[in-house]
GROMACS .gro file of C-alpha atoms in nm:
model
  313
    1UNK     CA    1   0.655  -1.901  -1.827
    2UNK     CA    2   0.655  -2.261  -1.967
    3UNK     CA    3   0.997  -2.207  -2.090
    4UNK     CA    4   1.112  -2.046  -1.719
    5UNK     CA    5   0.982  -2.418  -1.601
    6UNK     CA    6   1.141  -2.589  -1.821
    7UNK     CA    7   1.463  -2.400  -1.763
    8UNK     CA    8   1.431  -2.396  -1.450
    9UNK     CA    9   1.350  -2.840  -1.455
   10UNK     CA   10   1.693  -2.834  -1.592
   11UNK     CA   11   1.854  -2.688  -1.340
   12UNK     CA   12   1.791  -2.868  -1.096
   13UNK     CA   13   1.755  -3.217  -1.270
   14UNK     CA   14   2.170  -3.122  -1.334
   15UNK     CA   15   2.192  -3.008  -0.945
   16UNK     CA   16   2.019  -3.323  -0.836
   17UNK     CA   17   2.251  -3.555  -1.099
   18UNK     CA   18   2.542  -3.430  -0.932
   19UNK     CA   19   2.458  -3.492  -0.572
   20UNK     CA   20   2.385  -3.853  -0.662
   21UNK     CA   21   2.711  -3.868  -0.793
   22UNK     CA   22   2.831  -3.766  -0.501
   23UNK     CA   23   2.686  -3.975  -0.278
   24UNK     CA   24   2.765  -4.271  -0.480
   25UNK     CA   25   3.150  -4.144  -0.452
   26UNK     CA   26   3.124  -4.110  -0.076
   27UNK     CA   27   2.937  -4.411  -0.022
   28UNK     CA   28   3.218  -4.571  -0.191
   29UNK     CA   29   3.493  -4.469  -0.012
   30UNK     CA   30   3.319  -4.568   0.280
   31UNK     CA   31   3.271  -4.946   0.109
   32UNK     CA   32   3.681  -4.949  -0.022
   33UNK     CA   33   3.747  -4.873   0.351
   34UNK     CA   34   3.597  -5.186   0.433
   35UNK     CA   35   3.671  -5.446   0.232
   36UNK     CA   36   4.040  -5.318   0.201
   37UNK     CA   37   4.037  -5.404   0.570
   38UNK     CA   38   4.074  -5.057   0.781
   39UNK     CA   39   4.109  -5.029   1.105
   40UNK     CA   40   3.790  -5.015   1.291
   41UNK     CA   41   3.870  -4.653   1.508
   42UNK     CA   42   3.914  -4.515   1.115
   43UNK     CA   43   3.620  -4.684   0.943
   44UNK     CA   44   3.446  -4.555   1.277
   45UNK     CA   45   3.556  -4.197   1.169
   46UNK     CA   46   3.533  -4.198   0.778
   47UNK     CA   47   3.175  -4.370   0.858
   48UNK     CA   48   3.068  -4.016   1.069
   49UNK     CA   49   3.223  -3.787   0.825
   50UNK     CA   50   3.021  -3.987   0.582
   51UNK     CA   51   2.669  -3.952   0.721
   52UNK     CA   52   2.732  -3.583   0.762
   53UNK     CA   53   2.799  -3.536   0.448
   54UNK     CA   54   2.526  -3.746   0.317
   55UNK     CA   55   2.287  -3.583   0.527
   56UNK     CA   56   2.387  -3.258   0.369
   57UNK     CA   57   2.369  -3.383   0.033
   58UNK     CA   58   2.003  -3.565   0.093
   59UNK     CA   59   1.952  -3.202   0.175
   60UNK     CA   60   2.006  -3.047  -0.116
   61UNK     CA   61   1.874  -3.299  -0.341
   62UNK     CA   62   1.533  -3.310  -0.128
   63UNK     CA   63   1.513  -2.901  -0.151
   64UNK     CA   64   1.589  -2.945  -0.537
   65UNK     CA   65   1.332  -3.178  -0.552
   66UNK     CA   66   1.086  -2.980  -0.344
   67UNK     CA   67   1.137  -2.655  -0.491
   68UNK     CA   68   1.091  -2.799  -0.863
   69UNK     CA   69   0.799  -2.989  -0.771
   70UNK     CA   70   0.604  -2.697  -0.599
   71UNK     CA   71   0.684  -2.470  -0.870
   72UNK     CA   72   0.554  -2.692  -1.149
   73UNK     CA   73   0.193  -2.811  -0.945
   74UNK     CA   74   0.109  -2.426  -0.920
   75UNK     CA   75   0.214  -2.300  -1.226
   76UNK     CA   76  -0.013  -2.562  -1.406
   77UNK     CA   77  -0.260  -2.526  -1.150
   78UNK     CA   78  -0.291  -2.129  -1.265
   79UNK     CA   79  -0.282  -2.215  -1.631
   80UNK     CA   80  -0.530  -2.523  -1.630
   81UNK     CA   81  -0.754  -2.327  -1.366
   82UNK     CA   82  -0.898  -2.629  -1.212
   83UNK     CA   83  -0.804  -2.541  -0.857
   84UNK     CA   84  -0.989  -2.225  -0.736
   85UNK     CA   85  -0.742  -1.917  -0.511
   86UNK     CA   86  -0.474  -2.097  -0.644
   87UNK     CA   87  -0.198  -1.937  -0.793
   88UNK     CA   88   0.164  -1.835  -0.828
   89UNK     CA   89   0.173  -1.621  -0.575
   90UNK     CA   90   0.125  -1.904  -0.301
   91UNK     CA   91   0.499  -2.044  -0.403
   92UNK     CA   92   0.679  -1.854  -0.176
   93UNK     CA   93   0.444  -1.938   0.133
   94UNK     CA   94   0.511  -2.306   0.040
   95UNK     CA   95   0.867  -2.266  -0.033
   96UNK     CA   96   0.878  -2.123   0.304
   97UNK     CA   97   0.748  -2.439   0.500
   98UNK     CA   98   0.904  -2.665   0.313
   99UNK     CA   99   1.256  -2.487   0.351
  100UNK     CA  100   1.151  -2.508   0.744
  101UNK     CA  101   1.046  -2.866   0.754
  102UNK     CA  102   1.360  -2.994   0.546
  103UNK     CA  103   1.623  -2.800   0.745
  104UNK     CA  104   1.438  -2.873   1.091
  105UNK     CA  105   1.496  -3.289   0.977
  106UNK     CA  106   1.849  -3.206   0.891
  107UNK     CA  107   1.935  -3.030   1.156
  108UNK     CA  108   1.828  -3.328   1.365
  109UNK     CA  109   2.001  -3.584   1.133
  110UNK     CA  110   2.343  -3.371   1.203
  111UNK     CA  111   2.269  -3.379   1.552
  112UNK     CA  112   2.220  -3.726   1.589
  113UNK     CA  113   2.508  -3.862   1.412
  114UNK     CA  114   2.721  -3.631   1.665
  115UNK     CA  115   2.561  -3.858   1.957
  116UNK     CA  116   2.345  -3.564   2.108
  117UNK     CA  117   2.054  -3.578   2.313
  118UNK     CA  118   1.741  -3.517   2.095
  119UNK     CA  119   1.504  -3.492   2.336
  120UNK     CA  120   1.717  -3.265   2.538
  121UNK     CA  121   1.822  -3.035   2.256
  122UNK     CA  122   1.405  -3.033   2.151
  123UNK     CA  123   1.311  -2.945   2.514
  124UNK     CA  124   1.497  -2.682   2.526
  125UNK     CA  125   1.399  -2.611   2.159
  126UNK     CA  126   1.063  -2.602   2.317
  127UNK     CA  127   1.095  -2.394   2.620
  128UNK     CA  128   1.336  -2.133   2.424
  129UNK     CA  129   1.036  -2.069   2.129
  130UNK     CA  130   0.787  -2.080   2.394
  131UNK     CA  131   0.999  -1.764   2.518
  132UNK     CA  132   1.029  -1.596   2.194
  133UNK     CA  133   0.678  -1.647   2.090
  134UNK     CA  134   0.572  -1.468   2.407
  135UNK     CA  135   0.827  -1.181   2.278
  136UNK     CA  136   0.686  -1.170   1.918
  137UNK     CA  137   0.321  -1.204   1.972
  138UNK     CA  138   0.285  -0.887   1.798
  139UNK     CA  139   0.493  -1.007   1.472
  140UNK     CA  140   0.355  -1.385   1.504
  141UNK     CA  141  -0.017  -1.211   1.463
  142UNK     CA  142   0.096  -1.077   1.149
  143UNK     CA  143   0.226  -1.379   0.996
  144UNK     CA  144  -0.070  -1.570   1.098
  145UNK     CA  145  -0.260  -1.333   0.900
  146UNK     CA  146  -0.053  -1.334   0.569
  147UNK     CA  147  -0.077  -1.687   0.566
  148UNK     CA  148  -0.457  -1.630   0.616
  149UNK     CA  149  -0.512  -1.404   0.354
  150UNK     CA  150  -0.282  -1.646   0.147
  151UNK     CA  151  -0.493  -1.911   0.225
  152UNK     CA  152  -0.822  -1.797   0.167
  153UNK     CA  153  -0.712  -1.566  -0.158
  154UNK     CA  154  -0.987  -1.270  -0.064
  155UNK     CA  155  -0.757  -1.040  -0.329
  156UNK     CA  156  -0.469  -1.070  -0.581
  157UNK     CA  157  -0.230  -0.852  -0.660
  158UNK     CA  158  -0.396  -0.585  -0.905
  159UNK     CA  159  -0.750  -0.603  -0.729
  160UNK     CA  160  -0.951  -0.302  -0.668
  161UNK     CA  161  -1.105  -0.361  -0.301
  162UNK     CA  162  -1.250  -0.178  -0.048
  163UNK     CA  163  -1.159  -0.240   0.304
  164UNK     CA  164  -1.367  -0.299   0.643
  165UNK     CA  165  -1.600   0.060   0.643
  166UNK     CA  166  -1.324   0.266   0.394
  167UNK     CA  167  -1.541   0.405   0.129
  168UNK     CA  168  -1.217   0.437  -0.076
  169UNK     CA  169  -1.090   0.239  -0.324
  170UNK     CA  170  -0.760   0.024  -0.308
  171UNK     CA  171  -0.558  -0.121  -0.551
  172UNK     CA  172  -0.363  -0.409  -0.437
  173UNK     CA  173   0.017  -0.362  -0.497
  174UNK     CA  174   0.144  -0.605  -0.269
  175UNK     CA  175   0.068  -0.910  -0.032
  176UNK     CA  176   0.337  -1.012   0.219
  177UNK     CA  177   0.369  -1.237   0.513
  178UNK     CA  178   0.348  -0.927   0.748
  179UNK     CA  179   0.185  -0.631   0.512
  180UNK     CA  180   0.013  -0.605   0.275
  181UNK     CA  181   0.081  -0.253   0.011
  182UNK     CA  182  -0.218  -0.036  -0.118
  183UNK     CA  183  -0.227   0.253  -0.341
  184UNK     CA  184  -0.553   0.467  -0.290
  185UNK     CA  185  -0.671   0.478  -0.625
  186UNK     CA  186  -0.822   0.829  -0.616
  187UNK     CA  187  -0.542   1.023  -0.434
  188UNK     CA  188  -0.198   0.768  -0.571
  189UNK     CA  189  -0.095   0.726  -0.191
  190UNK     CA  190   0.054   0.379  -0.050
  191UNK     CA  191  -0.071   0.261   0.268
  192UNK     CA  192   0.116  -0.007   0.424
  193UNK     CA  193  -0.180  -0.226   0.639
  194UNK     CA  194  -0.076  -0.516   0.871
  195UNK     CA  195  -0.219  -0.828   0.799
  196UNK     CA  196  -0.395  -0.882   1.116
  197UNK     CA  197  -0.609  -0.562   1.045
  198UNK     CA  198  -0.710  -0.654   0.680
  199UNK     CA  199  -0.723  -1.032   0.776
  200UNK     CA  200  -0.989  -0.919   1.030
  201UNK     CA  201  -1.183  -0.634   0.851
  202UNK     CA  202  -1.437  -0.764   0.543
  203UNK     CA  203  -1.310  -0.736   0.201
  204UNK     CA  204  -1.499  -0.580  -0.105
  205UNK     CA  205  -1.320  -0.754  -0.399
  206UNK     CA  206  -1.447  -0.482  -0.645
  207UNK     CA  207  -1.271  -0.664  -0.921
  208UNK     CA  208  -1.202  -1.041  -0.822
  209UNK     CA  209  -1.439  -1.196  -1.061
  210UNK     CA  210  -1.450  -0.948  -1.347
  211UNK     CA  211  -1.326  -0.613  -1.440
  212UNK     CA  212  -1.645  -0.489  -1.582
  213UNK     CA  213  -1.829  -0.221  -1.352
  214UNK     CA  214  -2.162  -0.081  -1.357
  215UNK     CA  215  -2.182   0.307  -1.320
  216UNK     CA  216  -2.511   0.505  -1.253
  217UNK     CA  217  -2.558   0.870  -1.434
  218UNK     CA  218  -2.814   1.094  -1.340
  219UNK     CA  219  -2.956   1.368  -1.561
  220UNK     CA  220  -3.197   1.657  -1.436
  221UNK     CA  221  -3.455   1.791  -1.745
  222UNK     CA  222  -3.710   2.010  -1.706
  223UNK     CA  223  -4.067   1.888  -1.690
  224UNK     CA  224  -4.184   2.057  -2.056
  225UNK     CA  225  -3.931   1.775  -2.190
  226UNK     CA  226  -4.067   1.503  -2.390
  227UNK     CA  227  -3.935   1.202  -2.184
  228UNK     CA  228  -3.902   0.930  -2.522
  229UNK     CA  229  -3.674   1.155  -2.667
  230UNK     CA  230  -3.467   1.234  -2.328
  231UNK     CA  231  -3.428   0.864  -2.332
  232UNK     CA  232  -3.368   0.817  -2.656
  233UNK     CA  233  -3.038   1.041  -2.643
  234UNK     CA  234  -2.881   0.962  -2.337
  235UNK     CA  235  -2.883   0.598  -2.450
  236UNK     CA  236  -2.738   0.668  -2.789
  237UNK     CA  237  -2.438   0.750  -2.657
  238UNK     CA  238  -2.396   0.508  -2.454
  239UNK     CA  239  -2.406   0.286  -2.660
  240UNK     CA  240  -2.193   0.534  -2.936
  241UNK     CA  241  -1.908   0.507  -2.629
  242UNK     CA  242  -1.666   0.201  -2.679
  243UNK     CA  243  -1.577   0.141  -2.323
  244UNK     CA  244  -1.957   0.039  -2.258
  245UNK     CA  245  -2.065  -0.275  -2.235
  246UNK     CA  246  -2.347  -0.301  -2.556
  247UNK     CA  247  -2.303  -0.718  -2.642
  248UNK     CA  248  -2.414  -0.906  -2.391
  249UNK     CA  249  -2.792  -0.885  -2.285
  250UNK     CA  250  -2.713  -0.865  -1.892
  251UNK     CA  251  -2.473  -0.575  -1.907
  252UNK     CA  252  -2.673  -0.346  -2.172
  253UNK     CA  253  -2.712   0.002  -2.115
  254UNK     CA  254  -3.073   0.100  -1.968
  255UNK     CA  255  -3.209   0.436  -1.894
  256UNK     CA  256  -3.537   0.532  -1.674
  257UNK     CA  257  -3.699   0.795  -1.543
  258UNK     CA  258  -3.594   0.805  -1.172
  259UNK     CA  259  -3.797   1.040  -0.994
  260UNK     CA  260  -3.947   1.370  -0.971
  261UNK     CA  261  -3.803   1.694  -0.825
  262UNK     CA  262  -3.966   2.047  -0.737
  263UNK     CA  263  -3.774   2.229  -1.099
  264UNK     CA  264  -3.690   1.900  -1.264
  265UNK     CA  265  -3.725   1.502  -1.390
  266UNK     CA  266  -3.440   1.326  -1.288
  267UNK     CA  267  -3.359   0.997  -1.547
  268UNK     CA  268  -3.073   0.772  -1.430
  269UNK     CA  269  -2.869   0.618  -1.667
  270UNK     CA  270  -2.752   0.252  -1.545
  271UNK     CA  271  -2.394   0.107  -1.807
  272UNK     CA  272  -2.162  -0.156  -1.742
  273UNK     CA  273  -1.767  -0.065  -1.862
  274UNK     CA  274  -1.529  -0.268  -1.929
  275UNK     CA  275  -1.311  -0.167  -1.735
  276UNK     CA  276  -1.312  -0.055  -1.338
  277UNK     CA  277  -1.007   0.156  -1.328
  278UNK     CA  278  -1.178   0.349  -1.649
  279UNK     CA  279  -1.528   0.465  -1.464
  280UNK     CA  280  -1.440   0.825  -1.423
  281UNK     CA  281  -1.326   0.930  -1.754
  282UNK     CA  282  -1.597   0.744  -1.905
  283UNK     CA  283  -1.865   0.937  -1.655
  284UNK     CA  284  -1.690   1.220  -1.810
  285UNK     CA  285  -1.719   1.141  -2.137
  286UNK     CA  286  -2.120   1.046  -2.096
  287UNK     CA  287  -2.222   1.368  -1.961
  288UNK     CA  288  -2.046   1.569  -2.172
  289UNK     CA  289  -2.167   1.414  -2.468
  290UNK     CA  290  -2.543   1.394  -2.350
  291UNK     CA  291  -2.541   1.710  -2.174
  292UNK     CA  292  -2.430   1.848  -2.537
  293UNK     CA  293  -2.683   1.697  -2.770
  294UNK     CA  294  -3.001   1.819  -2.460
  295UNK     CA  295  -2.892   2.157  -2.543
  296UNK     CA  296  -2.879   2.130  -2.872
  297UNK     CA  297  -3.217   1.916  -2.860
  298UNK     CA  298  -3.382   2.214  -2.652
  299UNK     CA  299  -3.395   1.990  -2.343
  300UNK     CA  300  -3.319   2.243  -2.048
  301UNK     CA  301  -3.097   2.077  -1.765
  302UNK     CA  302  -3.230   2.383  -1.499
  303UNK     CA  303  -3.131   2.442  -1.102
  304UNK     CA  304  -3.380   2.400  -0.880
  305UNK     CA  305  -3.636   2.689  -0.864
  306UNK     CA  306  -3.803   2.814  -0.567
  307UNK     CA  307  -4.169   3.007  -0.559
  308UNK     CA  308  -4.120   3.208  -0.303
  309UNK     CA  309  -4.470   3.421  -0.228
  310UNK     CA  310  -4.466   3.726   0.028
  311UNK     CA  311  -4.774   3.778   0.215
  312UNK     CA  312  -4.859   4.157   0.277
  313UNK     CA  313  -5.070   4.218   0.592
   0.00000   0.00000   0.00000
């Protein structure tokens, strides 16, 4: 990426060398005019021709210059991590303004030097976006939205979220100024959401901070088991499984015994892994290999039984 900037720094440090040249060529021609004595209806001329084109140089060079500098403050804001929800992904919102801002000025500028009515030509401006905004409330919510969910940074591409009351899972695949692209992570589908609804509906960042996940097990023994050694196995291998979490004191694995049914003691199993996206082959994995060593142990794992007593009268 550092190399990309740099690349990139070069670039545009040749663009912008080249416009200056430029303008130091047109503002010459504009001095030889002059003091070689010109008439006035031509200096008059070259002079217009001249802002023009300066105006659309300053253009370019000010875009150059925008573009690099934007660019540079967030990728070094993403690598030094000082700034919090900032990151790469804001540079095209940013671009965006600034490409609006610079051309809105230049337009002007060009305007101007043609000896047109500004406030005119921005009163109509007015009264003809006034019109369209009316017309594109609908897409005008949206992009109000993308830019809030720019803003505020509730997800990142590659997040794991739930959404509003969805009990499903989401990975983010996409964040635009008018959608935003999901992929259910159980069933693989894409949903397509507009950004007013998931601006509006509260976000469960599953995986914003971290992407270690706690997952509860529950195992059903019967009540002749001795409960140590129930323990004792289904937190062996838990800690014998290499996606759990086992070094850090917070996230160790704990087991307990949960509570009591009519045919069975239920013990619930609590492990952090390391991984969200890797919780249900790791359940897998768990109760396979504890279900396993309970048989072998003698531990029964039963259904639930029913007494059921007929009274003869």
């Amino acid at each position: 990426r550092v190399k990309d900037e740099d690349d990139d720094r070069k670039d545009i440090s040749k663009t912008t060398g080249r416009m200056m040249i430029l303008v130091i060529i047109v503002i010459g021609i504009r001095k030889s005019l002059i003091v070689f004595g010109a008439y006035d209806v031509i200096i008059n001329a070259v002079e217009d021709v001249t802002n023009l084109i300066l105006v659309a140089l300053g253009t370019i060079i000010a875009w150059s210059i925008y573009k690099n500098l934007i660019s540079t403050l967030f990728h070094k804001s993403e690598r030094n991590g000082k700034l919090t929800g900032v990151d790469t992904t804001l540079i095209p919102l940013f671009r965006m303004i600034g490409k609006v801002v610079i051309s809105v000025c230049s337009v002007s500028a060009f305007l101007s030097i043609l000896g047109m009515n500004l406030m005119a030509i921005l009163t109509g401006a007015g009264i003809v976006g006034i019109a369209i905004s009316l017309g594109a409330q609908g897409i005008l919510t949206e992009f109000f939205g993308g830019v809030s969910i720019l803003v505020t940074r509730p997800f990142k591409v590659g997040d794991m979220v739930q959404i509003g009351t969805e009990k499903n899972i989401y990975e983010v695949r996409r964040i635009g100024l008018l959608n935003c692209e999901f992929k259910n992570w159980t069933n693989r589908e894409h949903y397509i959401l507009p950004n007013s609804a998931v601006s509006t509906s509260s976000i469960v960042n599953i995986t914003g901070r971290t992407d270690i996940y706690r997952i509860y097990l529950y195992f059903d023994v019967d009540y002749d088991a001795p409960i140590e050694r129930t323990k004792e196995i289904i937190l062996k291998h838990a800690y014998n499984n290499s996606d759990v979490v086992t070094d850090q004191d917070e996230f160790k694995p704990s087991v307990r015994l949960d509570s009591f049914d009519y045919s069975y003691m239920s013990f619930r199993l609590a492990v952090y892994i390391k991984n969200f996206k890797d919780n249900i082959r790791v359940t897998g994995e768990l109760n396979e290999s504890i279900y396993s060593e309970l048989v072998e142990e003698g531990i029964d794992c039963p259904y639930e039984i029913y007494d059921v007593f007929v009274k003869d009268e």
